[in-house]
Short mmCIF file of C-alpha atoms in Angstrom, two decimals:
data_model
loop_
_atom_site.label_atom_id
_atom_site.label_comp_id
_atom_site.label_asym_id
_atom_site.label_seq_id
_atom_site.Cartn_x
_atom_site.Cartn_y
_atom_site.Cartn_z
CA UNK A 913 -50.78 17.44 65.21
CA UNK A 914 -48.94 18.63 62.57
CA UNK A 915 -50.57 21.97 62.48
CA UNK A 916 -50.35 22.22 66.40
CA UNK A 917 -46.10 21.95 65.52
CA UNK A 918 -46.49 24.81 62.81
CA UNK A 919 -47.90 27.04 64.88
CA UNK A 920 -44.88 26.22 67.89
CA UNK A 921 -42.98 27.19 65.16
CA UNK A 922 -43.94 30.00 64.56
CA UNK A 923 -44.38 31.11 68.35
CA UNK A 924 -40.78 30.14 68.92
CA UNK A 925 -39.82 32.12 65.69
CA UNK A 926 -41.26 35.10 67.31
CA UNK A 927 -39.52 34.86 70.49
CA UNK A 928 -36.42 34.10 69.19
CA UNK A 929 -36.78 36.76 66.33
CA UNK A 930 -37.95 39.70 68.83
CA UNK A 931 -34.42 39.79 70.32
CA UNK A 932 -32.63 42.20 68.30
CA UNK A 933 -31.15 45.42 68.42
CA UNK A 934 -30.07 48.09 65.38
CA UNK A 935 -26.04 47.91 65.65
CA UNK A 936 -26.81 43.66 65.30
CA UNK A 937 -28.87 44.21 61.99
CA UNK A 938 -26.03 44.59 59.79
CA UNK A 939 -23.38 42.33 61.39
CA UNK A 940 -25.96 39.71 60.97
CA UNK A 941 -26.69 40.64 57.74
CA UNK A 942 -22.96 39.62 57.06
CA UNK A 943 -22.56 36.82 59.12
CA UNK A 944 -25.28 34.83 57.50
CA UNK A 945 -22.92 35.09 53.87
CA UNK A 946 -20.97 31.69 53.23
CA UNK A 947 -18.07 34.15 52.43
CA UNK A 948 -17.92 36.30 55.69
CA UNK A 949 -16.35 32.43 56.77
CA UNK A 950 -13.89 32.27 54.46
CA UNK A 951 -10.87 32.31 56.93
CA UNK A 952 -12.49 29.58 58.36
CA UNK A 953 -12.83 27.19 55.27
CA UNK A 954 -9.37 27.93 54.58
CA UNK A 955 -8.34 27.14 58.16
CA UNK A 956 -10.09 23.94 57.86
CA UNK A 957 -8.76 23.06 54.64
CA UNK A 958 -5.00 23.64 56.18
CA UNK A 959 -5.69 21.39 58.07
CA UNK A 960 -6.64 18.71 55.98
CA UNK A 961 -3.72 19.11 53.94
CA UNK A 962 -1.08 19.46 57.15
CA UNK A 963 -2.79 16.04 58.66
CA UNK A 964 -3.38 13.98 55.49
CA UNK A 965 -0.82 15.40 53.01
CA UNK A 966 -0.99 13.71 49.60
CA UNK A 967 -4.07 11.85 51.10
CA UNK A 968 -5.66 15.50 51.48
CA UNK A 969 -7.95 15.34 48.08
CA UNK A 970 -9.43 12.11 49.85
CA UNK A 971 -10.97 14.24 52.27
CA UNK A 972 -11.67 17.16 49.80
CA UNK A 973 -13.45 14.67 48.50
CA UNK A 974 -15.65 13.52 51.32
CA UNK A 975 -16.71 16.61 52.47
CA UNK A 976 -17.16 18.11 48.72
CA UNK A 977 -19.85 15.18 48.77
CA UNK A 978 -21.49 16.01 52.80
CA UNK A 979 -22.17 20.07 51.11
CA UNK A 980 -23.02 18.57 47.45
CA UNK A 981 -26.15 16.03 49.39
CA UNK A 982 -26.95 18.98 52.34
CA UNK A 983 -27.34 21.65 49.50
CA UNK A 984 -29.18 19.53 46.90
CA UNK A 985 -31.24 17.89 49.70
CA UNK A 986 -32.57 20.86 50.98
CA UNK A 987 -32.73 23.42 48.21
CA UNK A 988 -33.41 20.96 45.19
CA UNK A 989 -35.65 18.16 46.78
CA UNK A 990 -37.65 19.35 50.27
CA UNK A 991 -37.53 23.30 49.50
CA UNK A 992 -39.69 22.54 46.38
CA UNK A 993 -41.86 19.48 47.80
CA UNK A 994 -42.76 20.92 51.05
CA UNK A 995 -43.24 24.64 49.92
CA UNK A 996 -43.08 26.19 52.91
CA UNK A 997 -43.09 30.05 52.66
CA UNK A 998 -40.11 31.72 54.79
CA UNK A 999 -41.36 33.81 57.23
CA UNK A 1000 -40.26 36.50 55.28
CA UNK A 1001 -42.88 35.59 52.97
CA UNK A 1002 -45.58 34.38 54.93
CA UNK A 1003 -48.52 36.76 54.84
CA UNK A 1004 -50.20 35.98 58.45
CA UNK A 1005 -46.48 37.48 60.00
CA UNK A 1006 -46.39 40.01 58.15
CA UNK A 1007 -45.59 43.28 60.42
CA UNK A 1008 -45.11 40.45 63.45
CA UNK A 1009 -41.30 39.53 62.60
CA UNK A 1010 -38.43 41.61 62.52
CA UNK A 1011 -36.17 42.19 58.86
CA UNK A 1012 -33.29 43.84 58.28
CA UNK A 1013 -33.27 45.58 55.29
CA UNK A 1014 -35.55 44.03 52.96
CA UNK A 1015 -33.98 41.40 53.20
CA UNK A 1016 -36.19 37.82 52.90
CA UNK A 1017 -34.46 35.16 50.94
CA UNK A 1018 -35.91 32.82 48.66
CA UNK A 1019 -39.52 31.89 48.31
CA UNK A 1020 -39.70 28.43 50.24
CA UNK A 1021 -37.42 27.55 53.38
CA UNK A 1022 -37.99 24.42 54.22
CA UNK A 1023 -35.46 23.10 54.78
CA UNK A 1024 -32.38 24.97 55.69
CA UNK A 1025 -29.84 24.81 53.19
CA UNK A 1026 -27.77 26.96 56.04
CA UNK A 1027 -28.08 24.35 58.45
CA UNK A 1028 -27.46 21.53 56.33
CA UNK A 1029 -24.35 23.08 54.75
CA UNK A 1030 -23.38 24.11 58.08
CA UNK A 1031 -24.04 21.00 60.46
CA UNK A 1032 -22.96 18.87 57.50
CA UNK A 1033 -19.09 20.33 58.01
CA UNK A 1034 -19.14 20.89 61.47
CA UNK A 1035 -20.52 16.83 61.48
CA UNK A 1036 -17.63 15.70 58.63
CA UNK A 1037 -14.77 17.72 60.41
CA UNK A 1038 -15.70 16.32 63.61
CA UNK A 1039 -15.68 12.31 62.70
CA UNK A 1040 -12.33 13.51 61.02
CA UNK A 1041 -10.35 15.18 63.71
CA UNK A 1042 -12.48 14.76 66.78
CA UNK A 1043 -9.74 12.30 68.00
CA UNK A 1044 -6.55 14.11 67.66
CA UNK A 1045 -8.77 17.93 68.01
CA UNK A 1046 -11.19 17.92 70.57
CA UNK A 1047 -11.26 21.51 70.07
CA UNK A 1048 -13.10 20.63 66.64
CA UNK A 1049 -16.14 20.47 68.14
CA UNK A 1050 -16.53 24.34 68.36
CA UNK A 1051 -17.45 23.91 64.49
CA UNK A 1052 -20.83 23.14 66.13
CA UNK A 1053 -20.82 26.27 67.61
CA UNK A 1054 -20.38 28.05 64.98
CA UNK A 1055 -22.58 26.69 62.99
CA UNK A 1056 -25.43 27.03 65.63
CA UNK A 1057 -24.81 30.84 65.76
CA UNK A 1058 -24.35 30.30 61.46
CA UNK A 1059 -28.00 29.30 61.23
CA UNK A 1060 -29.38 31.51 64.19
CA UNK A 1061 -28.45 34.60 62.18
CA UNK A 1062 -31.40 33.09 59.62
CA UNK A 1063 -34.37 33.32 62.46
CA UNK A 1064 -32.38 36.70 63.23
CA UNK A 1065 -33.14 37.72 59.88
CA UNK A 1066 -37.06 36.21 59.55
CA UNK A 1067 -36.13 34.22 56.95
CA UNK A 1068 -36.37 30.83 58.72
CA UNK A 1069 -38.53 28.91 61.22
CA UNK A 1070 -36.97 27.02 64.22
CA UNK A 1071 -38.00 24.11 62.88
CA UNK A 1072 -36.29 24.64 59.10
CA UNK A 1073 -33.22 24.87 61.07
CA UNK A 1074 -33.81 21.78 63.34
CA UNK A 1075 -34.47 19.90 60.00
CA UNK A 1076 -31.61 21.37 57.71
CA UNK A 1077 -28.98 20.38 60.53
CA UNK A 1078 -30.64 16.78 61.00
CA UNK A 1079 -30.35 16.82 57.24
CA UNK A 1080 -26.56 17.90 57.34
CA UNK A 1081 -25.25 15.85 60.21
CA UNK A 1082 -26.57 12.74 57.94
CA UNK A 1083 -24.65 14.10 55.25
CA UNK A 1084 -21.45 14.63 57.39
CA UNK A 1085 -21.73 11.10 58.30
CA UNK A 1086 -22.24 10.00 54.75
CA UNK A 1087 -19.37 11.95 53.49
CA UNK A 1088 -17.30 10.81 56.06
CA UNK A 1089 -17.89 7.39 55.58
CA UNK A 1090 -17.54 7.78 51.59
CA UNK A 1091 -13.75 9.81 52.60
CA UNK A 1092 -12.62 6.87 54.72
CA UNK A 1093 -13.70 3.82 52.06
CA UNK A 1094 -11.84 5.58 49.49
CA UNK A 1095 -8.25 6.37 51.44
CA UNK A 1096 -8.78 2.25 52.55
CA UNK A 1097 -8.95 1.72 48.97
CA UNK A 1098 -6.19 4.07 48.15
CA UNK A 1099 -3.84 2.84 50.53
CA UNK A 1100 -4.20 -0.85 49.71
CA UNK A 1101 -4.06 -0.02 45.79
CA UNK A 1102 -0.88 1.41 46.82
CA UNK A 1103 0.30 -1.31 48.96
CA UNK A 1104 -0.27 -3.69 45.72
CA UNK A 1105 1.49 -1.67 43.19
CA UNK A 1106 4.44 -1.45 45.69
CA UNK A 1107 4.97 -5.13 45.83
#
């Protein structure tokens, strides 16, 4: 069974993978770098401090903890347990996949730290603002396309991806929850020390 889903992993890596084109290679090369998005995190963090003010580190806070569990998750706990060679690295694709510029990550990809990272803030920023910004849910968007520029590149399988964004939404969740125990807790310490 389990090999059976490896190998659909790889077959969908392949598809997925053969669609590219020379003037992508580099834009995707760029677009997988936390720092091409930038603008974004600064947009988002705006917004944290225009909606919650002094309250703001509160949610600093919570979503400093979804990336901290998505990142150490994936790259400190499953990435060495599992072991699974990128496709980069895998010697049975080797001349099947498409690279761009030598490029092949890490030794082991399983999971994606991309997708965690990624679905973990698109998953916090949505519980946050999804009431007052339904436009918020484009995060997901983003970081769908975020973590497609990895099977762009070879350097993930379909299924790292599938994982690493399971892995992050939990995180968002978790992070989200954590955020909103602490501003009750602030706001009812302050409500005490005001009386």
């Amino acid at each position: 069974m389990i090999d059976q889903l490896i190998e659909y992993d790889k077959e969908l890596l392949r598809f997925l993978n053969g669609y590219h084109t020379p003037w992508l290679d580099p834009v995707m090369l760029v677009l997988t770098e936390t720092i091409a998005w930038l603008p974004l995190y600064l947009f988002l963090l705006y917004l944290m401090i225009k909606e919650y003010k002094k309250e703001s580190w509160i949610i600093l806070l919570g979503v400093g903890l979804t990336i901290l569990l998505a990142d150490q998750i994936t790259a400190s706990i499953m990435k060495p347990y599992f072991a699974r060679l990128r496709p980069s690295r895998e010697p049975t694709l080797e001349g099947l996949i498409h690279l761009v510029q030598g490029y092949t990550g890490g030794q082991f990809g399983f999971a994606s730290s991309h997708a965690a990272n990624t679905f973990g803030t698109a998953t916090f920023f949505f519980l946050v603002f999804g009431d007052s910004k339904r436009w918020i849910v484009w995060l997901f968007v983003w970081a769908a396309f975020m973590t497609y520029t990895r099977i762009y590149l070879g350097v993930h399988y379909p299924g790292d991806i599938l994982v690493g964004g399971l892995v992050g939404a939990i995180c968002g969740w978790a992070g989200f929850k954590f955020s909103q125990w602490v501003l009750t807790w602030d706001r009812k310490r302050k409500v005490t020390a005001s009386r």
